[in-house]
Coordinates of C-alpha atoms and ligand atoms in Angstrom, one line a residue:
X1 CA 126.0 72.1 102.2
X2 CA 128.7 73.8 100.2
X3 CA 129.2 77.4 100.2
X4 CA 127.9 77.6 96.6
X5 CA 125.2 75.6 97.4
X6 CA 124.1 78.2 100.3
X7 CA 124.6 81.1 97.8
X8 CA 122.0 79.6 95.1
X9 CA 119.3 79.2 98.0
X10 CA 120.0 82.6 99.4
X11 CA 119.3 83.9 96.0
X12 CA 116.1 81.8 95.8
X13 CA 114.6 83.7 99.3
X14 CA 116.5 87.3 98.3
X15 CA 114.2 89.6 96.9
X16 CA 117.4 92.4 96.5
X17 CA 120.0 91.8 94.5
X18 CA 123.1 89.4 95.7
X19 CA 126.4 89.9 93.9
X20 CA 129.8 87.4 94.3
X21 CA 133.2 88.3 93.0
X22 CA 132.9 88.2 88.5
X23 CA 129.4 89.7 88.7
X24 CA 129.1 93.0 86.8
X25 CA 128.3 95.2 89.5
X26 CA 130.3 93.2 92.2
X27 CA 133.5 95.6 92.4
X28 CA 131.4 99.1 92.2
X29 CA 129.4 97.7 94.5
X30 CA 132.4 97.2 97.2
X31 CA 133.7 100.4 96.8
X32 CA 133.6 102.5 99.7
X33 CA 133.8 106.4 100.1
X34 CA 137.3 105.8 101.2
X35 CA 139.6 104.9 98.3
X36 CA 142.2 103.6 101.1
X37 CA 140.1 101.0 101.3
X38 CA 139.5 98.0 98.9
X39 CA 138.0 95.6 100.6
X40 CA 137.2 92.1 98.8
X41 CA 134.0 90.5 100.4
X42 CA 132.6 86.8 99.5
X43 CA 129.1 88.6 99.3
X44 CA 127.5 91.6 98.9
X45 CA 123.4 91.2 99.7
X46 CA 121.5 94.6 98.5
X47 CA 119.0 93.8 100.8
X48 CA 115.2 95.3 99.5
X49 CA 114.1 95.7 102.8
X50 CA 113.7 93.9 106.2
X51 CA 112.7 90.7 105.4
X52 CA 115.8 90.6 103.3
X53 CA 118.0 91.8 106.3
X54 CA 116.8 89.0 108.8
X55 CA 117.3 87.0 105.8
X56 CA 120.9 87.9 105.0
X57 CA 121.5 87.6 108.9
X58 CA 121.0 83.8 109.0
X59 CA 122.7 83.0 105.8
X60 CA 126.0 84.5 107.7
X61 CA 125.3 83.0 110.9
X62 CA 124.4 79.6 108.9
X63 CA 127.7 79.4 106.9
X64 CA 129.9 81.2 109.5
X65 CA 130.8 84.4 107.3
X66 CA 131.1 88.0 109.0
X67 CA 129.0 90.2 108.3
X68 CA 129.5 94.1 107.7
X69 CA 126.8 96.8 107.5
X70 CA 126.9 98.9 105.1
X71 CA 124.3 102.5 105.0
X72 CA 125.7 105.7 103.7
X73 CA 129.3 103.6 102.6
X74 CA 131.0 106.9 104.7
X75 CA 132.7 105.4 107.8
X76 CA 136.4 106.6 108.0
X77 CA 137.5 102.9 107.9
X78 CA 135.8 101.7 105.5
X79 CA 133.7 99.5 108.3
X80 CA 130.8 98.9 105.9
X81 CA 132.8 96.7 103.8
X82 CA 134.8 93.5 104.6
X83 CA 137.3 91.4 103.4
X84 CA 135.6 87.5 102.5
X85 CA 132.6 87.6 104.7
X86 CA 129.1 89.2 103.4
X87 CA 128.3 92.8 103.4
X88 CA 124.4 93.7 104.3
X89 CA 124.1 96.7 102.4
X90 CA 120.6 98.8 103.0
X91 CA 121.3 101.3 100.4
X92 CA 118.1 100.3 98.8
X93 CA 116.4 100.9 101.6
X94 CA 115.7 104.5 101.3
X95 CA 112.2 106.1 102.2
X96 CA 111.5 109.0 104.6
X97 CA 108.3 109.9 105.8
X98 CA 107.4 113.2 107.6
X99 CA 104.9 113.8 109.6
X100 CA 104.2 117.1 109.7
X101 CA 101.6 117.2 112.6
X102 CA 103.7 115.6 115.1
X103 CA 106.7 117.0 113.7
X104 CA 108.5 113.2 113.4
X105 CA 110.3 111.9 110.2
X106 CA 110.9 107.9 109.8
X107 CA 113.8 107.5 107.7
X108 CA 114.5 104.1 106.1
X109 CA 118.6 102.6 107.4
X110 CA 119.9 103.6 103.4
X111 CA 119.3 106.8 103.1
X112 CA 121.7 110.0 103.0
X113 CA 120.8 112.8 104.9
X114 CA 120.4 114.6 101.7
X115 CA 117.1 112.7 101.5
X116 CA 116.3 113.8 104.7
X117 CA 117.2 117.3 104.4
X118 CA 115.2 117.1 101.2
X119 CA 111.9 116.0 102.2
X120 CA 111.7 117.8 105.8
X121 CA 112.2 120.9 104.1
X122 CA 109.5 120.8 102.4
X123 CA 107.5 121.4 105.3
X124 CA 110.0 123.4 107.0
X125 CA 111.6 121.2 109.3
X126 CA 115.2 119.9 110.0
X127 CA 116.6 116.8 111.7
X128 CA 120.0 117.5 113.5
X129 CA 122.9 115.9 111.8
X130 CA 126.3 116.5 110.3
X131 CA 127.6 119.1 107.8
X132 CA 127.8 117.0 104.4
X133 CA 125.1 115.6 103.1
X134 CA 126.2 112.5 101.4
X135 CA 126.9 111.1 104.4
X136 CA 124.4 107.7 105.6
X137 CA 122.2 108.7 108.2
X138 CA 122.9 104.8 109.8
X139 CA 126.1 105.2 110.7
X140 CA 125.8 109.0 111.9
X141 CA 123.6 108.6 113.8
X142 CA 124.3 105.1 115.7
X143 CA 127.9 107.1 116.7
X144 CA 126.1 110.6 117.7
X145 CA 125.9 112.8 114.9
X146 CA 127.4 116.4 115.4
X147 CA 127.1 119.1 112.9
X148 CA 125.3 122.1 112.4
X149 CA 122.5 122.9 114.7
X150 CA 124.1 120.8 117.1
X151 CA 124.2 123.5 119.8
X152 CA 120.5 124.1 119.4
X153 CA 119.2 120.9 119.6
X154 CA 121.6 118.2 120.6
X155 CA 123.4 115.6 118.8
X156 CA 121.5 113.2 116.0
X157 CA 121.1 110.6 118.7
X158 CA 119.1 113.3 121.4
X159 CA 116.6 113.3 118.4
X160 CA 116.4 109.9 117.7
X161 CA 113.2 108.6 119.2
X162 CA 112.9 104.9 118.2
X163 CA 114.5 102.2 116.2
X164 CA 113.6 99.4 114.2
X165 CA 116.2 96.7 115.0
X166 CA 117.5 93.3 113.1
X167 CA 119.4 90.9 115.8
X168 CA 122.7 88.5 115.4
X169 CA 120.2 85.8 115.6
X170 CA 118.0 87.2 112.7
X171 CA 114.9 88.4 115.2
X172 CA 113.2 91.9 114.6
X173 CA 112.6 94.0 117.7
X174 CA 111.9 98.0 118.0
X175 CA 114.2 99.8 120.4
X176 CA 112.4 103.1 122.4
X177 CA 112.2 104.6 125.6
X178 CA 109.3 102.3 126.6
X179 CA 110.2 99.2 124.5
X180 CA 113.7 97.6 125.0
X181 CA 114.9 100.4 126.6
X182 CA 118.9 99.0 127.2
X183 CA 119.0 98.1 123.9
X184 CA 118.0 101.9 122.5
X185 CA 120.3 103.6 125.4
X186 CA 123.4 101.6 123.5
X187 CA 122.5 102.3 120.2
X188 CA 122.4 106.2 121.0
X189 CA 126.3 106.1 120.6
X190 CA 127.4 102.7 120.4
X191 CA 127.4 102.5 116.7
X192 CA 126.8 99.2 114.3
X193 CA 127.5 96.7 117.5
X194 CA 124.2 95.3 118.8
X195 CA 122.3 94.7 115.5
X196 CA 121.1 96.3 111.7
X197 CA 118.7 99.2 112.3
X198 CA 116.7 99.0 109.4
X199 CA 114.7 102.4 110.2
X200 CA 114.8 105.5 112.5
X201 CA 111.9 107.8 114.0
X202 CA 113.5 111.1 114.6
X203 CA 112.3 114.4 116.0
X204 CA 112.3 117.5 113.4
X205 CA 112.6 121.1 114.5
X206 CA 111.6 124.2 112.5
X207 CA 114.3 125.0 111.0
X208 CA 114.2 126.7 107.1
X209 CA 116.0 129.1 105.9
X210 CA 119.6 129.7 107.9
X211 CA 122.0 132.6 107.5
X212 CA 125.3 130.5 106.6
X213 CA 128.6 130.0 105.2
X214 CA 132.1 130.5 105.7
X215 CA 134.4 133.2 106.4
X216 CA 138.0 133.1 105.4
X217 CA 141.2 134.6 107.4
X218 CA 144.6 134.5 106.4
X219 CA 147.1 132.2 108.6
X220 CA 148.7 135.2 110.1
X221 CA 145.6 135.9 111.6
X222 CA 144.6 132.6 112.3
X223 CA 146.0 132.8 116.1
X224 CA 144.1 135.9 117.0
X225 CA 141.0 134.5 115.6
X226 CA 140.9 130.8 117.0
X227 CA 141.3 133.2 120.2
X228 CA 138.4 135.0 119.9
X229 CA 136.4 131.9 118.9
X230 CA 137.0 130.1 121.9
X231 CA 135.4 132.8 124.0
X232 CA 132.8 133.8 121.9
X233 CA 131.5 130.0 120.6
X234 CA 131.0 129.5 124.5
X235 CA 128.9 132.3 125.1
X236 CA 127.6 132.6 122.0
X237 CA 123.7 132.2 121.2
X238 CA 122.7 128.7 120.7
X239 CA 120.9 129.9 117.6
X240 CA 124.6 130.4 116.1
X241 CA 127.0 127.2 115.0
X242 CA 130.6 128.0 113.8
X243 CA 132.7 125.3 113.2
X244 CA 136.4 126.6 112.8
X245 CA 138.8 125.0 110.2
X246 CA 142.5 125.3 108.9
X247 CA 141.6 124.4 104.9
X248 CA 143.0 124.6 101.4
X249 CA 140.6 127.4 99.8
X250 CA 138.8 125.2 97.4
X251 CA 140.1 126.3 92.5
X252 CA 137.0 127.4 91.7
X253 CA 133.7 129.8 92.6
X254 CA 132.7 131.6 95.2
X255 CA 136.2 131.8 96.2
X256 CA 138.3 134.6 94.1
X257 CA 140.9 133.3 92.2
X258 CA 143.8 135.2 94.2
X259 CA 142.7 133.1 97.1
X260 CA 142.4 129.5 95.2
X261 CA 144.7 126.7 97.0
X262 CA 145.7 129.0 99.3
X263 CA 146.6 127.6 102.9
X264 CA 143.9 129.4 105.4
X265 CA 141.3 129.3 108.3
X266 CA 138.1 129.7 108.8
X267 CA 134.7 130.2 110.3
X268 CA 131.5 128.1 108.4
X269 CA 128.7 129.8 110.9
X270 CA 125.3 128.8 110.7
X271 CA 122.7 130.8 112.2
X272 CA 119.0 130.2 113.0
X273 CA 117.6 133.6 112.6
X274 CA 117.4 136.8 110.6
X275 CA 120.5 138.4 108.9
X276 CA 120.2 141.2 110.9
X277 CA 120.2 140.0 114.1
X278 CA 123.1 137.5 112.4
X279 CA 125.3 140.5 111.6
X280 CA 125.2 142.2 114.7
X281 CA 126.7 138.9 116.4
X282 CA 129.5 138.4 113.8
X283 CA 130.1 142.5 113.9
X284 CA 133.2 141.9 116.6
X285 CA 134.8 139.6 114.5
X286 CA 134.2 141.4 111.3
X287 CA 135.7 144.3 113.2
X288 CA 138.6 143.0 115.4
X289 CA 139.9 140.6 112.4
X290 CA 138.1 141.5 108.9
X291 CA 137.9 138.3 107.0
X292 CA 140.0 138.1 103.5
X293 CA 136.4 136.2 102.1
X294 CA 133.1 135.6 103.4
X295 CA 130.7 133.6 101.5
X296 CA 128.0 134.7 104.5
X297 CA 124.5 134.8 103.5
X298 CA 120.6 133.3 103.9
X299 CA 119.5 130.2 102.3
X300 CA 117.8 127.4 102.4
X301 CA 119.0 125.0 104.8
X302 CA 119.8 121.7 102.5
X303 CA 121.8 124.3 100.7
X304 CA 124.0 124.7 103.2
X305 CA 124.5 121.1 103.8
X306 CA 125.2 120.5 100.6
X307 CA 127.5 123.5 100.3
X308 CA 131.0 121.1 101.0
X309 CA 129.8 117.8 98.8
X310 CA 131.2 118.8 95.6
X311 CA 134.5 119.4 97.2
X312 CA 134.6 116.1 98.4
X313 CA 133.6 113.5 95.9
X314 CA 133.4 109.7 96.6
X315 CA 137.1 108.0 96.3
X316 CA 139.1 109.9 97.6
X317 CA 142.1 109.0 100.2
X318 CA 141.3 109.7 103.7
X319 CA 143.2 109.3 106.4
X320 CA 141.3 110.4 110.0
X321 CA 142.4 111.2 113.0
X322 CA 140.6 112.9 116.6
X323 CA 140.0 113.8 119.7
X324 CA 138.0 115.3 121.8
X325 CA 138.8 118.7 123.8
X326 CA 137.6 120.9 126.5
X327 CA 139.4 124.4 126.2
X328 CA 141.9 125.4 123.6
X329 CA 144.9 126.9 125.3
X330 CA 147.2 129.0 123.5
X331 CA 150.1 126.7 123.9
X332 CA 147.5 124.5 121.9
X333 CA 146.9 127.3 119.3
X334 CA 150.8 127.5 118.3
X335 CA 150.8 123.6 117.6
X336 CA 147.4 124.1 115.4
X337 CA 149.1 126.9 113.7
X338 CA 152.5 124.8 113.5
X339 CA 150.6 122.1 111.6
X340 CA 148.6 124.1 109.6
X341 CA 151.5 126.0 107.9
X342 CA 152.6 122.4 106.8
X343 CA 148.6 121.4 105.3
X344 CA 149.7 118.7 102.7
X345 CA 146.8 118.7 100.1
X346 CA 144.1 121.6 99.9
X347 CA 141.5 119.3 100.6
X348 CA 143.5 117.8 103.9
X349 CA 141.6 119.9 106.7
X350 CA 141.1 119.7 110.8
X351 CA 137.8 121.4 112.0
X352 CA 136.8 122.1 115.5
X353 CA 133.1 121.3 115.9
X354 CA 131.3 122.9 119.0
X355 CA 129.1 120.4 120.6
X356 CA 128.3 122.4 123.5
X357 CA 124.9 124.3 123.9
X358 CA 122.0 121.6 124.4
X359 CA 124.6 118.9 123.5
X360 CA 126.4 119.4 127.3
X361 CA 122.8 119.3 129.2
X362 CA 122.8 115.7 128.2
X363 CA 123.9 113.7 130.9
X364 CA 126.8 111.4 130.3
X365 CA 125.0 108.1 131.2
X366 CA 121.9 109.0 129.7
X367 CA 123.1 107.7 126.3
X368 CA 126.1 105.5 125.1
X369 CA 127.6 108.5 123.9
X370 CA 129.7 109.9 126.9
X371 CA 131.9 113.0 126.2
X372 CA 129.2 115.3 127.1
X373 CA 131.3 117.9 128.9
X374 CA 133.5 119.2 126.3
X375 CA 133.4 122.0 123.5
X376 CA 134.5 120.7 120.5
X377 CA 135.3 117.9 118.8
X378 CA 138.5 117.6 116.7
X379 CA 139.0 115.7 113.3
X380 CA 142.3 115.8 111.6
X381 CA 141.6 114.3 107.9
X382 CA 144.5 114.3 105.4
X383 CA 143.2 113.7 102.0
X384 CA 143.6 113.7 98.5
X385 CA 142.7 112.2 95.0
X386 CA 146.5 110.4 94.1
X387 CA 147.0 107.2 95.9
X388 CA 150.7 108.2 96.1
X389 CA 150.2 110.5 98.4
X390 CA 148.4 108.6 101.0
X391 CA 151.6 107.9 103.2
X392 CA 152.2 111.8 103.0
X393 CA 148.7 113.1 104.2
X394 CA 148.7 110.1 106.6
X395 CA 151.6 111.3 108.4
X396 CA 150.7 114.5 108.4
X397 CA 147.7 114.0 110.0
X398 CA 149.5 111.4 112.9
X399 CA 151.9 114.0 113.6
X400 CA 149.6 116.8 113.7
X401 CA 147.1 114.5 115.8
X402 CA 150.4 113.2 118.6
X403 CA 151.1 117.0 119.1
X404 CA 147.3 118.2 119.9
X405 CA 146.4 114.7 121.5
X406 CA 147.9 115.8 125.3
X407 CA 145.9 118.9 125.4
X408 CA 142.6 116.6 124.3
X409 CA 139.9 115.4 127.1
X410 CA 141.4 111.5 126.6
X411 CA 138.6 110.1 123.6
X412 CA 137.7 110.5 120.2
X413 CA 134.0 110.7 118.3
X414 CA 134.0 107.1 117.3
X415 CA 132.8 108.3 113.7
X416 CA 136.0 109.8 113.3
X417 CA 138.3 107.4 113.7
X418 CA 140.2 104.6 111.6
X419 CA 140.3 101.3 113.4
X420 CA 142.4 102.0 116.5
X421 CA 142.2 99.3 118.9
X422 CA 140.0 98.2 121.9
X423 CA 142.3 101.0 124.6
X424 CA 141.0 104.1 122.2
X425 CA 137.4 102.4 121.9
X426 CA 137.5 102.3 125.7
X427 CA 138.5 105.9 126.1
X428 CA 135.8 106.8 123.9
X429 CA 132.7 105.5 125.9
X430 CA 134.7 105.8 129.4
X431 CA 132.3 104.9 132.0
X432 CA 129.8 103.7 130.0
X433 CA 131.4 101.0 128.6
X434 CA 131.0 98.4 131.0
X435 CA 127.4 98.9 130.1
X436 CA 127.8 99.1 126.7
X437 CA 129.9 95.7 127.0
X438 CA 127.1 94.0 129.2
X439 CA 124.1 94.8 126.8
X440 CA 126.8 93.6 124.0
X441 CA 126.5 90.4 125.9
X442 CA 122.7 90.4 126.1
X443 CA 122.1 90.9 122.5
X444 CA 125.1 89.5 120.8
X445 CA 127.0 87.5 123.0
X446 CA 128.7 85.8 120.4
X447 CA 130.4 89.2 118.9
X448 CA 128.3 88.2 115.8
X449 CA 128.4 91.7 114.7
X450 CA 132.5 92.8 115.0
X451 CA 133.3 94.7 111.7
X452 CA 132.7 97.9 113.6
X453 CA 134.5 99.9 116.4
X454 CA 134.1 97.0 118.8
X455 CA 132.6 96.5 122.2
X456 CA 133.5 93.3 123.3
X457 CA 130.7 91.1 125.2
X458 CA 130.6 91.0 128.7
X459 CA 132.3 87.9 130.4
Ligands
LIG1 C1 133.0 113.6 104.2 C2 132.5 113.2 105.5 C3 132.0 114.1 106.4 C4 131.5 113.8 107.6 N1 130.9 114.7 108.4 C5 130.4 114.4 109.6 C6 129.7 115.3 110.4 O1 129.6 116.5 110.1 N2 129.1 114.9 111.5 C7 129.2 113.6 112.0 O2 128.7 113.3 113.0 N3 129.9 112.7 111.2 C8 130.4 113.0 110.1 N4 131.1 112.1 109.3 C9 131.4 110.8 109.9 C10 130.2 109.9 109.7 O3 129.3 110.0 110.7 C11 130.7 108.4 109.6 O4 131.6 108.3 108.5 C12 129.5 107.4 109.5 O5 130.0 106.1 109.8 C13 128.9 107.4 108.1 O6 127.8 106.7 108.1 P1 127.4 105.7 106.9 O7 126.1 105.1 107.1 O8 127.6 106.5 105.6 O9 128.6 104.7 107.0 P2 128.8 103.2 106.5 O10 130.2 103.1 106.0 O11 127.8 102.7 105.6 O12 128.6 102.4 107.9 C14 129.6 102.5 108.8 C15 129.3 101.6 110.0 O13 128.1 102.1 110.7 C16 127.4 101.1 111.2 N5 126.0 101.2 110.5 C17 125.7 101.9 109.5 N6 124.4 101.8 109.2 C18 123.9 100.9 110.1 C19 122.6 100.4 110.4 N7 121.5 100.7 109.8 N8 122.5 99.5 111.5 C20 123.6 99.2 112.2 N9 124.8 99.7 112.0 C21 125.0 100.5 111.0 C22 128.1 99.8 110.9 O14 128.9 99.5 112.0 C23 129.0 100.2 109.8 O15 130.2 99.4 109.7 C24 131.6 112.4 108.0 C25 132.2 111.5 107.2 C26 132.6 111.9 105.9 C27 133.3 110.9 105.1

């Protein structure tokens, strides 16, 4: 049967919507969040829920096309697109259901976590994940998920508590501690590799309103203040997040016009408690190094996570770049400042995210996710909205990256990354990924699903 011929039956069992190249939707439907990328797939399958998936699954495996997954269209490489194959896309798939009793949310593989954050709010409750909220809960959470109330309760995946699963060979299991237990240790970290999740069961905490936002230093200060940080984010209460960044200060409100495009770091702090007791942990630093702007107040928790989304619209150029670390030195410190003085674009940024706290009394084999003795997790993103400048933010963020990288614990948080090759994939999941690679071979043995940061099968 001819390729066409498999396309027109496709269509006939599809209940989504299926789009080849010259349909009207077909090229805003392959964009991805990265404008770097532009990615030409044979087929895109809006798939209307499972049935569809399994459906779409045995189409690619039938006519021998790859297959990408595609949930929030985030991932720094653009993984949930591919050139000629067929891209599963679950976007359509987008329910969440809380249940407020036993204090679970199901959330369908295409939402964004801002239709998470919306519904669990309602009665009060978060789920852990990142810090922008237009980001796919699929892939965030199949690499870890760090953000802000990581330090209180854990990554995304130390939430998660069962999976709904499509497999290369089109079969629907569920992945839990009791059912398919390999298969949901590997997906707690091991990303797109082992099949499509087409929903997750998480955990929700109380969590409403937070004391939050960011507070603004001048780069002269910067040194003193990424000094105090490390102390205090390590001791700090795990009720209190602080990410710290070297950032462009965003042309428009809340920031004062005096300050707009200026070169700077900061603090965004999120705190799990009153504003008292908030302010009476943030006097030292108010007092040692008064910031130039703080934006530092209560509100409701989605507010915050949707604080950083209008800065960063979809299409822009990204270029990524990380690493993991387990101190910051002050030999480390003069190379952050080095690089920040030289920030190419205001929206180019690095942050520092803490995932210590309840992150760290995780034990390393206990999920696919293995870095579970360091403090923070470094991402070095040059970016901007003119295509011609994408060789000068990406250099800036290589060079910036090759002089941090020797102080770093030796991997990366596999969500940050652009594709980098099996040696950095392996550094990443250390001594799990023999593991990873042997459950690969269990449930995919023929590397059905690759368009991802691989694992390689077993053998
Ligand atoms: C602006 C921005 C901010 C970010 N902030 C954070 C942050 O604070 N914390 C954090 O942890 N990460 C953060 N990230 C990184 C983010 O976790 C990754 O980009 C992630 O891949 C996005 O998920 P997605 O579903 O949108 O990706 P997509 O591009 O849709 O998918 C990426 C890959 O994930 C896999 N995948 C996605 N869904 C499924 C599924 N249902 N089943 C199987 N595989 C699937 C596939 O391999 C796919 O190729 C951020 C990214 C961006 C762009």
């Amino acid at each position: 049967m001819s390729l066409q011929q498999a396309i027109t039956d496709f269509r006939g069992q599809f209940r989504g919507v299926v789009l080849e190249p010259g349909d009207a939707q077909y090229d805003e439907s392959r964009k991805v969040y990265n404008g770097m990328i532009d990615r030409r797939p044979a087929l895109i399958a809006k798939c209307a829920g499972v049935a569809d998936v399994m459906a779409a699954v045995r189409m690619a495996h039938a006519n021998g096309l790859a297959v990408s997954i595609r949930g929030g269209g985030h991932n720094a490489a653009g993984l949930g697109v591919c050139d000629d194959g067929l891209v599963i896309d679950l976007s359509a798939i987008n329910y969440v259901r809380v249940d407020p009793t036993e204090r679970t949310v199901l959330v369908g593989a295409g939402c964004k976590w801002s239709d998470v954050d919306h519904a669990t709010h309602a009665f009060g409750l978060a789920v852990p994940s990142g810090i922008i909220a237009s980001t796919g809960v699929g892939g965030l959470t199949l690499g870890g998920g760090m953000g802000h109330l990581s330090r209180k309760y854990g990554l995304t995946i130390d939430n998660l508590l069962s999976v709904d699963m499509v497999l290369a060979d089109g079969s629907f299991v569920v992945a839990n501690a009791d059912e398919n237990p390999d298969l949901f240790w590997a997906v707690r970290g091991g990303g797109g590799n082992f099949g499509i999740v087409t929903s997750f069961l998480f955990e929700a905490h109380p969590v409403s309103m937070v004391c939050a936002g960011p507070m603004l230093w001048n780069l002269e200060d910067a040194a003193d203040v990424m000094k105090w940080y490390r102390e205090f984010i390590t001791q700090a209460p795990e009720e209190m997040n602080g990410f710290f960044a070297v950032l462009g200060v965003p042309p428009g409100p809340p920031f004062p016009e005096e300050l707009h495009l200026r070169t700077m770091c900061g603090i965004v702090w999120c705190y799990q408690g009153s504003i008292e007791q908030a302010n009476a942990i943030l006097e030292p630093i108010r007092c040692y190094r008064p910031p130039a702007f703080e934006f530092f107040a209560p509100m409701p928790f989605p507010m915050l996570q949707g604080m950083f989304d209008p800065i960063y619209p979809s299409g822009l150029q990204w270029y990524w770049k990380a690493d993991f670390f387990k101190e910051l030195s002050d030999a480390a410190i003069e190379k952050h400042l080095e690089h920040a003085a030289k920030l190419p674009t205001w929206q180019s940024t690095m942050h520092l995210y803490p995932v210590n706290g309840k992150v760290n009394r995780v034990g390393e084999a206990d999920t696919a996710f293995s870095y579970r003795d360091v403090v923070w997790s470094e991402v070095i993103v040059g970016v901007d909205a003119d295509p011609s400048n994408a060789g000068r933010i990406t250099d800036w963020a290589r060079s910036y990256y090759n002089d941090l990288h020797p102080f770093g614990a030796g991997g990366a948080y596999m969500n940050f990354m652009m594709e980098e090759g099996e040696d950095r994939i392996r550094a990443t999941y250390r001594g799990n990924y023999a593991r990873l690679a042997a459950i690969k071979a269990k449930y995919d043995p023929t590397n059905f699903f690759h368009v991802n940061q691989n694992i390689k099968p077993a053998g």
